[in-house]
Structures are given as structure tokens and as C-alpha cells.
Coordinates of C-alpha atoms in Angstrom, one line a residue:
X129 CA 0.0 0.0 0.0
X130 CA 1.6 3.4 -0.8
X131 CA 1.9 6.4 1.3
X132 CA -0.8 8.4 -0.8
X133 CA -3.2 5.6 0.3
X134 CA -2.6 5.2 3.9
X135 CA -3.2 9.2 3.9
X136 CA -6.4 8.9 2.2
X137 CA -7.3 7.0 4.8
X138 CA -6.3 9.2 7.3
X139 CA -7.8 12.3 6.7
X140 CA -11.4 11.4 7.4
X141 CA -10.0 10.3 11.1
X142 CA -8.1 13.5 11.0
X143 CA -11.3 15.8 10.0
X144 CA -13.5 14.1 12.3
X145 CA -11.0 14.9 15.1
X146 CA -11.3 19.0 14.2
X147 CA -14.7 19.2 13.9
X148 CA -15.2 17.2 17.4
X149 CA -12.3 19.6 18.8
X150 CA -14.4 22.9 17.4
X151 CA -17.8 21.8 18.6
X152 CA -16.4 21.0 22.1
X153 CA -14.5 24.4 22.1
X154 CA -17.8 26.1 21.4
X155 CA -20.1 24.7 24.1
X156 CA -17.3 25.3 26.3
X157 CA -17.0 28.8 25.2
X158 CA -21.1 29.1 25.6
X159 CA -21.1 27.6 28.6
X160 CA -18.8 29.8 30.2
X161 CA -20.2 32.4 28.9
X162 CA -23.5 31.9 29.9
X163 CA -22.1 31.5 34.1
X164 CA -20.2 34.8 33.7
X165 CA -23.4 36.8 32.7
X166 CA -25.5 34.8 35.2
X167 CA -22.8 35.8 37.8
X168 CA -23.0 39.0 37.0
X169 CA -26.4 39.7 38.5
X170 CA -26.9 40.7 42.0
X171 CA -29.6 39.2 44.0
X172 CA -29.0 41.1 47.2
X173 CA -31.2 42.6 48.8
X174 CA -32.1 46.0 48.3
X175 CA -32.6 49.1 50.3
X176 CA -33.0 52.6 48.7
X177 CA -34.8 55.0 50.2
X178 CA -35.1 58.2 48.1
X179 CA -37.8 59.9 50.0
X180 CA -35.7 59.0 53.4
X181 CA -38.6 57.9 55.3
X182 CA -37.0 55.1 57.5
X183 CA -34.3 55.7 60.1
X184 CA -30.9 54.7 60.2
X185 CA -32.0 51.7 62.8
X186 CA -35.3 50.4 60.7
X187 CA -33.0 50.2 57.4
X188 CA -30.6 48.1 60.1
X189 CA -33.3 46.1 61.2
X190 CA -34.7 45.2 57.6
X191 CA -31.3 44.4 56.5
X192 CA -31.0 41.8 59.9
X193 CA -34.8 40.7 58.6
X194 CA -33.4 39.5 55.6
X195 CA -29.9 38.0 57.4
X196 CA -32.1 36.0 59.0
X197 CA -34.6 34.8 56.0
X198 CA -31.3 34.2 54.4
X199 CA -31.2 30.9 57.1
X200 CA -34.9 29.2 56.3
X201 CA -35.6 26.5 55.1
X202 CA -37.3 28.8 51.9
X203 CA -34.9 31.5 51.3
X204 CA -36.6 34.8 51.2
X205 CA -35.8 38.5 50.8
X206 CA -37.6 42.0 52.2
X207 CA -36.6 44.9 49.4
X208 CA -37.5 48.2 50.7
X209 CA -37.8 51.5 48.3
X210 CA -38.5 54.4 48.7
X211 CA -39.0 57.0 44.9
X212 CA -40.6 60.3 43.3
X213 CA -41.3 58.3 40.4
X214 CA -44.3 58.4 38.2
X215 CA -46.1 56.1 36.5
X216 CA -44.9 57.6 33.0
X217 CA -41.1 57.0 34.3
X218 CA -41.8 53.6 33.3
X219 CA -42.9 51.6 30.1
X220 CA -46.0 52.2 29.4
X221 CA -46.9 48.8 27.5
X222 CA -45.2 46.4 30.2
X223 CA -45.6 48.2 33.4
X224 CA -48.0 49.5 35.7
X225 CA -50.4 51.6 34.4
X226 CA -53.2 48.8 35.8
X227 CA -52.8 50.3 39.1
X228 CA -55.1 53.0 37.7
X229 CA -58.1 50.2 37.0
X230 CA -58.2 48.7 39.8
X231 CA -61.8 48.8 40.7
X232 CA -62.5 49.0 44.6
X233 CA -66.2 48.5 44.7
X234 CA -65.9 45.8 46.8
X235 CA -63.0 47.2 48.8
X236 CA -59.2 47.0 47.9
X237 CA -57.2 43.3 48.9
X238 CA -53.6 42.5 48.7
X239 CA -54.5 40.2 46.0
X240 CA -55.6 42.5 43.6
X241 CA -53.0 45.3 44.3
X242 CA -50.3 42.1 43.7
X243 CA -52.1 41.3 40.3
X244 CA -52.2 45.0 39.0
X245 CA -48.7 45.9 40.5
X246 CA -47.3 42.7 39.2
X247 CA -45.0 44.4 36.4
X248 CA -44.2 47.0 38.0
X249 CA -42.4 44.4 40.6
X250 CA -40.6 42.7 37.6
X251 CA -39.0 45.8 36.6
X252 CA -37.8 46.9 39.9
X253 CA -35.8 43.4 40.0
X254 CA -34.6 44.1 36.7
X255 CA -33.5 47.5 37.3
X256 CA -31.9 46.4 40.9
X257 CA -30.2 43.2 39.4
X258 CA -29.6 43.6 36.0
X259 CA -31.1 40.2 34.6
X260 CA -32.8 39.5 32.1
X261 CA -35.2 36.5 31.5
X262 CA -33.1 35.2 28.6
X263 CA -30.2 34.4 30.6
X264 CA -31.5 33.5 33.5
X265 CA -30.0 30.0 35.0
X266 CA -32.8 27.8 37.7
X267 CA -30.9 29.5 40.6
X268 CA -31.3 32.8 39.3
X269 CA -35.0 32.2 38.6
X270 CA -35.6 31.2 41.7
X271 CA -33.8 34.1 43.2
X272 CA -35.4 36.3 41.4
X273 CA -38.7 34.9 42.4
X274 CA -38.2 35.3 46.0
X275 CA -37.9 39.0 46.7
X276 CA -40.8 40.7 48.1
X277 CA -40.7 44.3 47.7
X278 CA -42.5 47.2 50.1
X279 CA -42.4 50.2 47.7
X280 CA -43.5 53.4 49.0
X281 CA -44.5 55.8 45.3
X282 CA -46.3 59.1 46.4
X283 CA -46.9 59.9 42.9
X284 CA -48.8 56.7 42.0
X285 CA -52.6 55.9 42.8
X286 CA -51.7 53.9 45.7
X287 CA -48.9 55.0 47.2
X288 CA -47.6 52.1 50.0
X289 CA -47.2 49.3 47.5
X290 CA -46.2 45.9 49.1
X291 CA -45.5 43.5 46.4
X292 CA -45.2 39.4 47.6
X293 CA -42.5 37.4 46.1
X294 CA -44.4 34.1 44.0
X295 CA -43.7 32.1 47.3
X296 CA -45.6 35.0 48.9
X297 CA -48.7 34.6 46.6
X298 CA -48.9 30.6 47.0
X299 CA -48.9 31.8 50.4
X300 CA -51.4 34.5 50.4
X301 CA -54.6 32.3 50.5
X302 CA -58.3 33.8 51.1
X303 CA -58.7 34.0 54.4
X304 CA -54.7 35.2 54.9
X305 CA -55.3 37.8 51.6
X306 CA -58.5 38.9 54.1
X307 CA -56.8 39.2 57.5
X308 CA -53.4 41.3 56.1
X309 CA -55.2 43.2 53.9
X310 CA -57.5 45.3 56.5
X311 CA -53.8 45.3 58.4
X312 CA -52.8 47.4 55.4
X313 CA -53.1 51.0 54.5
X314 CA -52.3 51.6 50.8
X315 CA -52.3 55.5 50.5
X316 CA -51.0 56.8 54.1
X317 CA -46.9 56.7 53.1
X318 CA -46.0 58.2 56.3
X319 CA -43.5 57.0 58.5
X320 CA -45.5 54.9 61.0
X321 CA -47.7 53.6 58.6
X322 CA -44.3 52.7 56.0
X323 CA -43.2 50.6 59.6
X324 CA -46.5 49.2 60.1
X325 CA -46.3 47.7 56.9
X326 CA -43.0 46.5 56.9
X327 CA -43.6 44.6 60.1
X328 CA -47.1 42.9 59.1
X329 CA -45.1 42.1 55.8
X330 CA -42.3 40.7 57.4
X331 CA -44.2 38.8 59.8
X332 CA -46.3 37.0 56.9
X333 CA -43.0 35.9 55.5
X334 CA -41.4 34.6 58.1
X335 CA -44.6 32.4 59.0
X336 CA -45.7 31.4 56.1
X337 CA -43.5 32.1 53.7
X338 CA -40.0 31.1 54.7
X339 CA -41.0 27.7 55.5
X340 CA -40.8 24.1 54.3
X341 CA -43.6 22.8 53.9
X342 CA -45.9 26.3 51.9
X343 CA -49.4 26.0 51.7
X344 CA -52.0 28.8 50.7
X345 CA -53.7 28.1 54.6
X346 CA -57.4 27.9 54.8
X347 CA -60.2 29.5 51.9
X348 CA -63.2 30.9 53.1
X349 CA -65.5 28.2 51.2
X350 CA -63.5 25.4 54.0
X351 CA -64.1 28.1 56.5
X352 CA -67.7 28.7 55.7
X353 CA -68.5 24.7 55.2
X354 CA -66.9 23.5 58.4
X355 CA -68.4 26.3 60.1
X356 CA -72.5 25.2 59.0
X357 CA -70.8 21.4 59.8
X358 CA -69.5 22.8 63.8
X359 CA -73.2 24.7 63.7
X360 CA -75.2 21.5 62.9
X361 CA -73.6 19.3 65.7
X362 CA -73.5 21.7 68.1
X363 CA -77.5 22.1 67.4
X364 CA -78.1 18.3 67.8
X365 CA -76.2 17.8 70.8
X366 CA -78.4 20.5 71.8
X367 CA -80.9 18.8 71.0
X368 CA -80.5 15.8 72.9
X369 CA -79.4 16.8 76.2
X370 CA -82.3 18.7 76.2
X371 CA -84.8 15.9 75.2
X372 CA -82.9 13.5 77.6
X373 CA -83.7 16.0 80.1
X374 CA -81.3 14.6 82.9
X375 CA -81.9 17.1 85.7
X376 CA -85.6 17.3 85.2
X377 CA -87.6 16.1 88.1
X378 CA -89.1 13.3 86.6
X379 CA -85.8 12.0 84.5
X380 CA -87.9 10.8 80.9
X381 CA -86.4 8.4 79.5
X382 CA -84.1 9.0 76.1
X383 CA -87.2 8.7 73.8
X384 CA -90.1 10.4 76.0
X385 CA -90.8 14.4 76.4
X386 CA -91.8 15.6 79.4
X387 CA -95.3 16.7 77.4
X388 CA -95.6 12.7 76.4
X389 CA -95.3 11.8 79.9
X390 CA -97.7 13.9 81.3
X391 CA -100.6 12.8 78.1
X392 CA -99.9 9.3 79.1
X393 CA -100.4 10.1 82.9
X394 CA -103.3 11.8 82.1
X395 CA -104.8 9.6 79.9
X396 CA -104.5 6.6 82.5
X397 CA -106.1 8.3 84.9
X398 CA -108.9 9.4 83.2
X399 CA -109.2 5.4 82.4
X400 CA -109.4 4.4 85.8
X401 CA -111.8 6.9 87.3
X402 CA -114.4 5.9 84.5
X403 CA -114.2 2.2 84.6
X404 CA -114.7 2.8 88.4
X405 CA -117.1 5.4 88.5
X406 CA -119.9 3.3 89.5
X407 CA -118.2 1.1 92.3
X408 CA -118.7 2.7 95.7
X409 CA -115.7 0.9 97.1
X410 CA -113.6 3.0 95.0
X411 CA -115.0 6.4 96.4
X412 CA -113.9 4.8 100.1

């Protein structure tokens, strides 16, 4: 065999060995590339406070919050911020101009403030962190779907804004949705009111957020059905200690009133004295 053969054979070995090499080199090179820009963003959590409504101590105390949600067993973080911004500062196609059609005929919940505000959340976490959704790894996502922010915006329709991470709103059932929302006052961004907020906030979190096992709690329809179920047995045994009638003065058995007792006694009697009414030894 000459040497212009053996190379023929060669080269097919030889290219499939470079094009192997180049593919490998590229998903390495994408690979890489993709856990340096995932790196780059930063889920920490944020406090900014423009409008300087919290002290030095309850930015200290938010910032231990979050140390300490940083330890459950479902991470969680507590983003406090505080802007002049209007609604027009942001886009108007993605963001959150529903704020402004929320109807409150049946009174304002946290549910419905989460569902109209719900962009507006996704582009504080995008300005704050710098992702975006296209190169976002699992453990970003996940991050990213954590953070709870409290935003305080004077210049929108409702000005004390608190926004539940998605853990929060699996969370948020509708007896908890009821109970924290008449906790919360949407328009009053003063001080105590910001605090109060942040504390009934943070509390939910840490309960029922940041835990194991999540769970939405109880809905009213459970409450309201083992509420008529409590009702109806507490009626029937109602019931039948009163028709059993164990300290009356006659003691009726299970099955007798006292009103069938007294009929039958009555009746009786009314028996005896006419089948005797005629025999003089009776009247002696």
C-alpha cells in the first residue's frame, strides 16, 4: 500500500477529530459564557430609600430581617424602596399603568394590588439586578422569584405598595389575603404607617412564607363549610341533652318528652276513674 493511500485514509479520522475539537471548544465557550453573565447579576437585597422615610435603625433592622430569612428553610428576601417616580417614568406597555383600574367597589385586597402591580415588581428586580429572563440559569430564577418588595411611590394611585415574592402569593390564601389586607393602608406613606407595613409584611414571611412545607392556609368556602358542619352538631347535641332532660324532676327516658309523659299520665287516669265510677268501694 503506498503512502498516498494510507493518507487517504487518514484524513477522514483527521477531519472528524477537528470538527469534534471545534464543537467541544464552542459549548465550552457558551457555557462559560453563559455563568459569567448569570454571575453578573446581583440578588442582594435592596434598600434605597429616596424619600428617606426610615431611620438609620429600621434600614438596620430590615437588612438583619433578611440576614435572618437568608437561614430558612425557603430563602426569602424584604426589598424596601423608597421614589418620586411616576407612573410615565416607566414603560407604558409592560408596566404598571393597571394600578389605575383597579376597581375598589368591593374594597381594595392585597390580591388585587399584587395582580395590577405585578409588572411593576418585575422591573424593579430588573433594574436592581440587572437580569434578564433570557439568561437566567434555575438558581437565578428562583432568586429572582423570592424577593418581596414594600415600595412606598407618592406619585402613584396607591402609594404604599407591598409586592409578595411568587412564594408570597402561594402563600397568600383567602382567608390570609382577608386578615393582612384590613392590616394594610395603601395610601397613608408616612412613616408609621411605612413601619407598620413592613412589620405585618415581614411577619407574613417569616410564618408562612419562609417555611418548608408552603401552603396557601385555609379559603373561606373550607371556613364557611366547616363552620355550617361545627353549627349543625353543636344544634343536635343540643338537641339531645335537652330531650334527655337529665336534671328534670321526673328523669324521661331518652325517647319520652316531658309533654308525652304527662298525656300518658293523664290519659290513665282518666281510664281508671271511669271504669270505676260506679263502684262505691272506689270512692272509700
Amino acid at each position: 500500500m503506498s503512502d498516498r493511500q494510507i493518507s487517504n485514509k487518514l484524513r477522514p479520522i483527521e477531519l472528524f477529530k477537528v470538527i469534534f475539537l471545534v464543537v467541544f471548544s464552542l459549548l465550552a465557550i457558551m457555557t462559560v459564557t453563559h455563568q459569567a453573565a448569570a454571575s453578573q447579576y446581583n440578588f442582594q437585597p435592596v434598600i434605597d430609600d429616596q424619600l428617606n422615610i426610615l431611620t438609620a435603625k429600621q434600614k438596620q433592622q430590615i437588612t438583619a430581617e433578611n440576614d435572618r430569612l437568608a437561614q430558612k428553610p425557603r430563602k426569602q428576601q424584604i426589598w424596601f424602596i423608597s421614589s418620586a417616580a411616576k407612573p410615565s417614568d416607566f414603560d407604558k406597555v409592560n408596566s404598571p399603568l393597571d394600578l389605575e383600574t383597579i376597581q375598589e367597589d368591593g374594597g381594595l385586597d392585597l390580591d388585587m394590588l399584587q395582580d395590577a402591580a405585578g409588572d411593576l415588581q418585575d422591573d424593579f428586580i430588573k433594574e436592581y439586578t440587572g437580569y434578564s429572563y433570557n439568561g437566567l440559569t434555575d438558581t437565578d430564577l428562583t432568586k429572582a422569584d423570592s424577593i418581596t418588595i414594600i415600595a412606598v411611590l407618592p406619585n402613584f394611585k396607591y402609594h404604599v405598595l407591598p409586592m409578595l415574592s411568587a412564594d408570597g402569593v402561594n402563600a397568600n390564601g383567602g382567608v390570609r389575603n382577608f386578615f393582612l389586607s384590613k392590616r394594610l393602608n395603601f395610601q397613608d406613606e408616612g412613616q408609621e404607617n411605612v413601619t407598620h407595613t413592613v412589620n405585618v409584611i415581614s411577619h407574613f414571611i417569616n410564618q408562612d412564607v419562609a417555611v418548608k412545607n408552603l401552603s396557601a392556609g385555609p379559603q373561606f368556602e373550607e371556613v364557611v363549610f366547616w363552620s355550617i358542619v361545627l353549627i349543625v352538631v353543636i344544634t343536635i347535641i343540643y338537641w339531645l341533652i335537652k330531650r334527655h332532660n337529665y336534671h328534670g324532676p321526673k328523669r324521661t327516658s331518652f325517647w319520652d318528652s316531658d309533654g308525652d309523659a304527662k298525656y300518658d299520665n293523664g290519659f290513665l287516669d282518666g281510664w281508671y276513674f271511669g271504669e270505676n265510677s260506679g263502684d262505691d268501694t272506689f270512692k272509700h
